[in-house]
PDB file of N, CA and C in Angstrom:
ATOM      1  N   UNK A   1     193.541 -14.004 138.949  1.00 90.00           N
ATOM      2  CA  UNK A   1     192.845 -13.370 140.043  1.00 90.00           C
ATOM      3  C   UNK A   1     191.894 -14.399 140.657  1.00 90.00           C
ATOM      4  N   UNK A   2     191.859 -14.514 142.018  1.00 93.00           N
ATOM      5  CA  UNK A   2     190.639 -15.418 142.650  1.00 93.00           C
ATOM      6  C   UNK A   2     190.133 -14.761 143.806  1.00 93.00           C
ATOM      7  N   UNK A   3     188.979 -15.297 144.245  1.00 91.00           N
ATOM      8  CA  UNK A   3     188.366 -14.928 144.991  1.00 91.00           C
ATOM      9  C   UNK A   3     189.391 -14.273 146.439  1.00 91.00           C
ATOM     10  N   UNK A   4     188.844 -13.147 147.223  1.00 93.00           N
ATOM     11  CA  UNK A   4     189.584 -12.830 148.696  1.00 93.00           C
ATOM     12  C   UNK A   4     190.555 -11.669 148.536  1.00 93.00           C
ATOM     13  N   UNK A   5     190.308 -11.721 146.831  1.00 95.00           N
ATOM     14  CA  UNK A   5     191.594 -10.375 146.177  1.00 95.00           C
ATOM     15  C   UNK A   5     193.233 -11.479 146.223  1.00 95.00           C
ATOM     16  N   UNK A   6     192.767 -12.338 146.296  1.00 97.00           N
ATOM     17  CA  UNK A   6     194.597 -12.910 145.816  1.00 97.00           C
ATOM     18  C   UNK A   6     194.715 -13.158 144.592  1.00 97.00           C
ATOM     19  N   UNK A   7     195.659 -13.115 144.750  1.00 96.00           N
ATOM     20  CA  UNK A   7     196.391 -13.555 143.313  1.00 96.00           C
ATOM     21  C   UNK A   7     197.250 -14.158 143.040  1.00 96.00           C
ATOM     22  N   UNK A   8     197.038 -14.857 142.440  1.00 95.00           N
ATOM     23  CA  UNK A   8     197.394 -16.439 141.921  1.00 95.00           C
ATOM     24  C   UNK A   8     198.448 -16.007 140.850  1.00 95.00           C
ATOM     25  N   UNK A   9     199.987 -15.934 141.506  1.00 94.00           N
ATOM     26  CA  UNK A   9     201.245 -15.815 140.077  1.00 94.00           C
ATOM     27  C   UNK A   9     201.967 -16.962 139.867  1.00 94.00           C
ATOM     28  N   UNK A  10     201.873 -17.855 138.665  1.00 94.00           N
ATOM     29  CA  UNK A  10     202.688 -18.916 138.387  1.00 94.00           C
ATOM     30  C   UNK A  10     204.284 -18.353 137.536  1.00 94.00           C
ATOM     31  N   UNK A  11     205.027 -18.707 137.617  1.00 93.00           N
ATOM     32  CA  UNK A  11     206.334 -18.449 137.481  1.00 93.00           C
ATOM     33  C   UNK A  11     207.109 -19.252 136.840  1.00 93.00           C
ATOM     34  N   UNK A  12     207.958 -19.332 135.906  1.00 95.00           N
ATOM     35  CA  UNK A  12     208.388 -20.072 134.898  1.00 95.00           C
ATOM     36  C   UNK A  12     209.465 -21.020 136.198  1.00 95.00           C
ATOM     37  N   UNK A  13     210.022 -22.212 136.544  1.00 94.00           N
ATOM     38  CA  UNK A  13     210.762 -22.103 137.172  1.00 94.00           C
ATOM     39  C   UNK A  13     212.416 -22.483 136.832  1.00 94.00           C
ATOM     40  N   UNK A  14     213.212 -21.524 137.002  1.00 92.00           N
ATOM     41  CA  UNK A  14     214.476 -21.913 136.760  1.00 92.00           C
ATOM     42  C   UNK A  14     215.076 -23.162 136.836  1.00 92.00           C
ATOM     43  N   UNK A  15     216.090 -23.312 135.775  1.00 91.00           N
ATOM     44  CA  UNK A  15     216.907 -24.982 135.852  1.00 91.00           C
ATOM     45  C   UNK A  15     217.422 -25.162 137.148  1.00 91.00           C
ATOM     46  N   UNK A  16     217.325 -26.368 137.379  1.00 91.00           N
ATOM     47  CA  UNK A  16     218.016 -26.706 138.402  1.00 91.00           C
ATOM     48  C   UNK A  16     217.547 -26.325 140.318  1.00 91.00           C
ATOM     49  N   UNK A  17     216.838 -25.842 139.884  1.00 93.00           N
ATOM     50  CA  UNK A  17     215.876 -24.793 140.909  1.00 93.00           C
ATOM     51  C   UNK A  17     215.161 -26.073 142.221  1.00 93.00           C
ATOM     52  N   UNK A  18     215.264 -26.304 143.278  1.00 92.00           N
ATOM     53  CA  UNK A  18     214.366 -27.286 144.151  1.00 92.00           C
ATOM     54  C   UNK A  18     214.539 -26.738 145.304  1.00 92.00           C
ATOM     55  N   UNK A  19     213.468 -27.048 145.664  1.00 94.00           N
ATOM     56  CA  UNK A  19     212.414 -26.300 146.664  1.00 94.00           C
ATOM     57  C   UNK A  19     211.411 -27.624 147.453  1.00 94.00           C
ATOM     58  N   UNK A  20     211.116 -27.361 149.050  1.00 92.00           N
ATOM     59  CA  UNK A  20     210.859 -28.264 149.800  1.00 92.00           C
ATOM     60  C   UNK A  20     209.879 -27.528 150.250  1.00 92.00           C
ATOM     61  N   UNK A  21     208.586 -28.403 150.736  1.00 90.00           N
ATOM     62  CA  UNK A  21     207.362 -27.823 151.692  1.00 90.00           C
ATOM     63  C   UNK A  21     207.228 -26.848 152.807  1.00 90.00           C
ATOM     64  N   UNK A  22     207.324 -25.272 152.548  1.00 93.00           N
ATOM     65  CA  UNK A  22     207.685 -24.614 154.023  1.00 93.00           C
ATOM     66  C   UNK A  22     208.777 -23.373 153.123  1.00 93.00           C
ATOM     67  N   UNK A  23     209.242 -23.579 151.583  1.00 96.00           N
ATOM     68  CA  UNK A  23     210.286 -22.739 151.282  1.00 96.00           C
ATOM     69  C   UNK A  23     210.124 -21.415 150.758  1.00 96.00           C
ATOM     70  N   UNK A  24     210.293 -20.351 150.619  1.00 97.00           N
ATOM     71  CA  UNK A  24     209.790 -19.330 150.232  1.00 97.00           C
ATOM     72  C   UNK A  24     210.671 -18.538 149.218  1.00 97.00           C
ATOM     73  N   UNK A  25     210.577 -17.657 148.160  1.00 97.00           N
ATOM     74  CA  UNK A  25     210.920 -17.127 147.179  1.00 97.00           C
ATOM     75  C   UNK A  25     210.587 -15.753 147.300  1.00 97.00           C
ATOM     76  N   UNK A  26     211.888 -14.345 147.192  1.00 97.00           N
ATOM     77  CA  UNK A  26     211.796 -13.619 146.637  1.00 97.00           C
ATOM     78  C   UNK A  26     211.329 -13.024 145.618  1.00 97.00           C
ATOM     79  N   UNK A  27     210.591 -11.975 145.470  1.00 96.00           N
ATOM     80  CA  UNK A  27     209.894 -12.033 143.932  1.00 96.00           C
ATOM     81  C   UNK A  27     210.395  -9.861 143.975  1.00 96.00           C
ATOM     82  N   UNK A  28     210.473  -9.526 142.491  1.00 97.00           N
ATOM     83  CA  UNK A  28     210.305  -8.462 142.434  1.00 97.00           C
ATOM     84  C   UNK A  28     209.487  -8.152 141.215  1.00 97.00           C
ATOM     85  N   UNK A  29     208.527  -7.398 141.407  1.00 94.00           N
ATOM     86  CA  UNK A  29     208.027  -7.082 139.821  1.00 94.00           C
ATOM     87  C   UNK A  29     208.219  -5.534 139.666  1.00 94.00           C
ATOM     88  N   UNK A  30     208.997  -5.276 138.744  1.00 94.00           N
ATOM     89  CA  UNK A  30     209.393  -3.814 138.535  1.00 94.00           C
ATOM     90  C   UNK A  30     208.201  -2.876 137.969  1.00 94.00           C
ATOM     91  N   UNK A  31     207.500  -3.644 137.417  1.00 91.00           N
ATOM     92  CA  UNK A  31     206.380  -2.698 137.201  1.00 91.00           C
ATOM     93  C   UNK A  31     205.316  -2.341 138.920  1.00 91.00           C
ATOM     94  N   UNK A  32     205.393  -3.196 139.237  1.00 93.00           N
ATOM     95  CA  UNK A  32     204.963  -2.535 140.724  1.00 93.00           C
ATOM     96  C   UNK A  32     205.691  -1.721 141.558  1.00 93.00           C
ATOM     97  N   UNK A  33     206.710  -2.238 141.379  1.00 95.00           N
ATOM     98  CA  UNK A  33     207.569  -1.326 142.825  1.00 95.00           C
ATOM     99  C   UNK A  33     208.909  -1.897 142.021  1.00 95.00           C
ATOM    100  N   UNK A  34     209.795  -1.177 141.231  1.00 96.00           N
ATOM    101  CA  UNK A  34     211.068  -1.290 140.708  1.00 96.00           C
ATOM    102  C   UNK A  34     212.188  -2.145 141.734  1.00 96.00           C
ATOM    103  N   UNK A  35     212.327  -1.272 143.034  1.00 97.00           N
ATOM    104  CA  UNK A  35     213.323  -1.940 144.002  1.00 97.00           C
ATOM    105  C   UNK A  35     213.020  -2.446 145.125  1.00 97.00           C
ATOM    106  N   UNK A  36     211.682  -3.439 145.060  1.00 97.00           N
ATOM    107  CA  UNK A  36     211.575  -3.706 146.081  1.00 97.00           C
ATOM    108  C   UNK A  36     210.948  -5.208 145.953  1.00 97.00           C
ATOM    109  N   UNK A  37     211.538  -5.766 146.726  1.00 98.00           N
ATOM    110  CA  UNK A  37     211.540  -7.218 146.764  1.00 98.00           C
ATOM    111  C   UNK A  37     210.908  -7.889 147.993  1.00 98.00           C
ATOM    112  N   UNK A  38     209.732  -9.053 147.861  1.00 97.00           N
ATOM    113  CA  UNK A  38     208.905  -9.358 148.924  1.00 97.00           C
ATOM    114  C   UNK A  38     209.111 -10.870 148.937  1.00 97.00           C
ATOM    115  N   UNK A  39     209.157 -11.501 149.998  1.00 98.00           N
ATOM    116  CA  UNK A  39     209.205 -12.857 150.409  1.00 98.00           C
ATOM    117  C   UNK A  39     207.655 -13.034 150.414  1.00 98.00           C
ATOM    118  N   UNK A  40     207.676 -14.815 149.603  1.00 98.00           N
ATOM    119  CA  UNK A  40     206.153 -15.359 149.526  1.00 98.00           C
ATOM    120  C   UNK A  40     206.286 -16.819 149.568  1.00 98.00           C
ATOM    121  N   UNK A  41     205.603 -17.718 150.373  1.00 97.00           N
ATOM    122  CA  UNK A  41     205.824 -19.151 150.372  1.00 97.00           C
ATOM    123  C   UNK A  41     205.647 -19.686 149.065  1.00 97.00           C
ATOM    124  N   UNK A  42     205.858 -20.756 148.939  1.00 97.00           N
ATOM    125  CA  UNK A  42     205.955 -21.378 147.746  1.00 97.00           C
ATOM    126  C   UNK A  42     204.438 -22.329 147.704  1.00 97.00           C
ATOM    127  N   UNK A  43     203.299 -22.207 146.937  1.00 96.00           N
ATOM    128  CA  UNK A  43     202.492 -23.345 147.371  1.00 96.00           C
ATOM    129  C   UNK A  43     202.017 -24.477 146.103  1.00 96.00           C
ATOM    130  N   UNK A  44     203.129 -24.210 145.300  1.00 94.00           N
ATOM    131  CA  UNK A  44     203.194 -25.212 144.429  1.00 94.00           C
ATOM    132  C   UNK A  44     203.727 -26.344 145.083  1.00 94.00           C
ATOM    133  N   UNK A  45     203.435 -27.673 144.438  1.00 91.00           N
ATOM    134  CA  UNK A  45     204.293 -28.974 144.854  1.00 91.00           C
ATOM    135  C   UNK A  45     205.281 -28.960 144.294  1.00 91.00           C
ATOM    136  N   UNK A  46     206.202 -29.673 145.287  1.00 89.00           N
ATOM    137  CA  UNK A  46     207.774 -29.668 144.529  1.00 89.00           C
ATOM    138  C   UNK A  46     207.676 -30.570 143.155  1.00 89.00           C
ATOM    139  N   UNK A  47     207.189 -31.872 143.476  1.00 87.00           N
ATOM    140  CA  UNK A  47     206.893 -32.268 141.805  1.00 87.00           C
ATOM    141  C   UNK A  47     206.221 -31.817 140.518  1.00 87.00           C
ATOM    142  N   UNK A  48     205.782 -30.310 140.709  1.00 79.00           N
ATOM    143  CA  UNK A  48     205.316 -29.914 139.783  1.00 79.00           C
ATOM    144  C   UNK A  48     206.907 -28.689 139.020  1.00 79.00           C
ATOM    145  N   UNK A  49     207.031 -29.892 137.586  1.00 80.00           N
ATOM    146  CA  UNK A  49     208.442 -29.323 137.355  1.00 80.00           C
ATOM    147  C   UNK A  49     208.991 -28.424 136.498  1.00 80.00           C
ATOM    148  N   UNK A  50     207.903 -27.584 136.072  1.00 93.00           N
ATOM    149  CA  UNK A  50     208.171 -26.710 134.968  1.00 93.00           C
ATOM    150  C   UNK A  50     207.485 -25.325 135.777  1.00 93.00           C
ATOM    151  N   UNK A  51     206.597 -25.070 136.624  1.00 95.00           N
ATOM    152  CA  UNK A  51     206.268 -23.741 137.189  1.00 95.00           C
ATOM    153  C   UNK A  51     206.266 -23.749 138.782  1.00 95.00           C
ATOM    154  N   UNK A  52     206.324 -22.270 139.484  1.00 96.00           N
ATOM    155  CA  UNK A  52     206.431 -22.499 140.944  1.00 96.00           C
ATOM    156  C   UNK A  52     205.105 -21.564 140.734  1.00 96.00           C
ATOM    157  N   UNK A  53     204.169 -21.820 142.089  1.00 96.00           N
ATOM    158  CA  UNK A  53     202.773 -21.496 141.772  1.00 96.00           C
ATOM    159  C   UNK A  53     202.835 -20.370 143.251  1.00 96.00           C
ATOM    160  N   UNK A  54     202.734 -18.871 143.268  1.00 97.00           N
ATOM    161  CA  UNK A  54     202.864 -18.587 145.007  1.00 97.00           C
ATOM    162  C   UNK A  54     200.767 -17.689 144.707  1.00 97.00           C
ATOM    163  N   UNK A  55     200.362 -17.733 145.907  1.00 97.00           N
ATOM    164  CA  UNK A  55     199.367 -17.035 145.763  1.00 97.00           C
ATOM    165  C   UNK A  55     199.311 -16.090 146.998  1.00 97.00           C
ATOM    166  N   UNK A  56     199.302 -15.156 146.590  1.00 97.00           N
ATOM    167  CA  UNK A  56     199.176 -13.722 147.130  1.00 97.00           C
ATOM    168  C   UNK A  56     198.071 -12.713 147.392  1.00 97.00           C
ATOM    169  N   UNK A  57     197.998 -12.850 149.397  1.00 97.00           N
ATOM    170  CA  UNK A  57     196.911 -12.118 149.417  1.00 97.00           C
ATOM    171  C   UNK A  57     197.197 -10.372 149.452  1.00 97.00           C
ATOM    172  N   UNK A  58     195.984  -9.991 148.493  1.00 97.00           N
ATOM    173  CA  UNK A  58     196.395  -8.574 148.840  1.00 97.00           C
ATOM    174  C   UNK A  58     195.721  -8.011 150.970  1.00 97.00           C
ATOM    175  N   UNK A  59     197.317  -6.853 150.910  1.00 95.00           N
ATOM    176  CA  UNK A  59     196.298  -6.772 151.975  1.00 95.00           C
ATOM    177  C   UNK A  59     197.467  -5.979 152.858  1.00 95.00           C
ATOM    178  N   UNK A  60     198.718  -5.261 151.534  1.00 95.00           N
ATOM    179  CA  UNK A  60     199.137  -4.113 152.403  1.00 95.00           C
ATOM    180  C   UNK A  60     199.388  -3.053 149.919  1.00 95.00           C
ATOM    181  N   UNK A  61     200.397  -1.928 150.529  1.00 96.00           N
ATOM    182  CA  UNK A  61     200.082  -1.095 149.153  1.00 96.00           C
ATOM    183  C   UNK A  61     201.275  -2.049 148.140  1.00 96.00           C
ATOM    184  N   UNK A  62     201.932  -3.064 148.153  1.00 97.00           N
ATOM    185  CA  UNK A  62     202.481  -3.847 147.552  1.00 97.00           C
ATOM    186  C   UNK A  62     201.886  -4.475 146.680  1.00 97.00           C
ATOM    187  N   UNK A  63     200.995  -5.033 147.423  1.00 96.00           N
ATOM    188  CA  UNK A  63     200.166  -6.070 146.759  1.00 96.00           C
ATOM    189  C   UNK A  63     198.711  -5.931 146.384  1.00 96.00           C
ATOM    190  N   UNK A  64     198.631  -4.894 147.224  1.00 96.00           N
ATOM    191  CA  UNK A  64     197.296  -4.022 146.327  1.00 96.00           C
ATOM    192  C   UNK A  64     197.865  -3.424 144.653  1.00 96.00           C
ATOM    193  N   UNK A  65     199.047  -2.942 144.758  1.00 95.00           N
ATOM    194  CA  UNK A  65     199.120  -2.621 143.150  1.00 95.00           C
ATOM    195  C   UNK A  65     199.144  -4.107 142.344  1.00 95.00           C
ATOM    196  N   UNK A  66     200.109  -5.079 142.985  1.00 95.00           N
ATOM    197  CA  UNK A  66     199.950  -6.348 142.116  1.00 95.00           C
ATOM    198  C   UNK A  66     198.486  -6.992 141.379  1.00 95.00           C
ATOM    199  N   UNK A  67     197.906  -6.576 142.622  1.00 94.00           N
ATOM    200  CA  UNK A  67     196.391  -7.331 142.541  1.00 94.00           C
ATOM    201  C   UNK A  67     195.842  -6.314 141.498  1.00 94.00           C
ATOM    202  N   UNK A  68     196.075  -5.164 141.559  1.00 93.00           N
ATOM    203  CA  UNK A  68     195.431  -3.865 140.124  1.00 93.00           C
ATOM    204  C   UNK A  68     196.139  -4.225 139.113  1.00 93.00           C
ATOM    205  N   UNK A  69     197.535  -4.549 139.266  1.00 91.00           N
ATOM    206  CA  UNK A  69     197.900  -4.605 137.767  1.00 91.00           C
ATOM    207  C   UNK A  69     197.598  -6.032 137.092  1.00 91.00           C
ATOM    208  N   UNK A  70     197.438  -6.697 138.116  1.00 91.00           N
ATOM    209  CA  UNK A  70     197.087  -8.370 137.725  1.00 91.00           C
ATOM    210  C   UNK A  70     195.704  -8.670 137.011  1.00 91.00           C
ATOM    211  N   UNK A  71     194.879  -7.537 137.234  1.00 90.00           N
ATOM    212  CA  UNK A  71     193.379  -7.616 137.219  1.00 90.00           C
ATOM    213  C   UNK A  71     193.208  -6.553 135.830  1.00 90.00           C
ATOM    214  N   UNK A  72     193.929  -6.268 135.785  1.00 86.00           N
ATOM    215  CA  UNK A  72     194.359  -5.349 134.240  1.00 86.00           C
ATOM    216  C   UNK A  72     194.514  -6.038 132.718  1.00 86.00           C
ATOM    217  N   UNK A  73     193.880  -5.834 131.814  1.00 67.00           N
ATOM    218  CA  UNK A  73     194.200  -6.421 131.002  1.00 67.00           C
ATOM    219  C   UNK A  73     195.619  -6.502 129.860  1.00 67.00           C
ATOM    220  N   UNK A  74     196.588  -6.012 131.080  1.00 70.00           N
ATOM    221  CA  UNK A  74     198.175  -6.063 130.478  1.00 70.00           C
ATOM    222  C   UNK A  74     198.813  -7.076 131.189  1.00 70.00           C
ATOM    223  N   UNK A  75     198.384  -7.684 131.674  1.00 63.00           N
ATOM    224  CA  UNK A  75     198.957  -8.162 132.527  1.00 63.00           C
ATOM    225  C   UNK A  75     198.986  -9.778 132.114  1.00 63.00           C
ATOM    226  N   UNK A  76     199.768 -10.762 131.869  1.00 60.00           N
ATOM    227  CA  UNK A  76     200.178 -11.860 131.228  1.00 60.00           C
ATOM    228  C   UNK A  76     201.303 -12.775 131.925  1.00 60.00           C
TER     229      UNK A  76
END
């Protein structure tokens, strides 16, 4: 969690996986919303090679639950 209500999700990143400045990633988290899937830029560096870093402002009911469940102490 950081300041502005975003939230900061790092992501394991898949083999083989590359990604360029400007690229964006699907994400779904089923505990928020089971079937529903949101586009988010990528603002990790591509040379960073083991996680993709996206940070997410809250600021519609998507990502207001992310930001509650993120700010939860289940959340890992």
């Amino acid at each position: 969690i950081l300041p502005s209500k975003v939230t900061h999700l790092v992501v394991r990143k898949p083999p083989k996986f590359h990604f360029k400045p400007g690229d964006y990633v699907y994400i779904n988290i089923p505990i928020v919303a089971k079937y529903e899937w949101h586009p988010f830029s990528i603002s990790s560096a591509p040379e960073n090679s083991e996680f993709i870093w996206l940070h997410i402002k809250t600021c519609g009911n998507w990502t207001k639950r992310l930001y509650t469940f993120a700010s939860s102490s289940r959340f890992d």
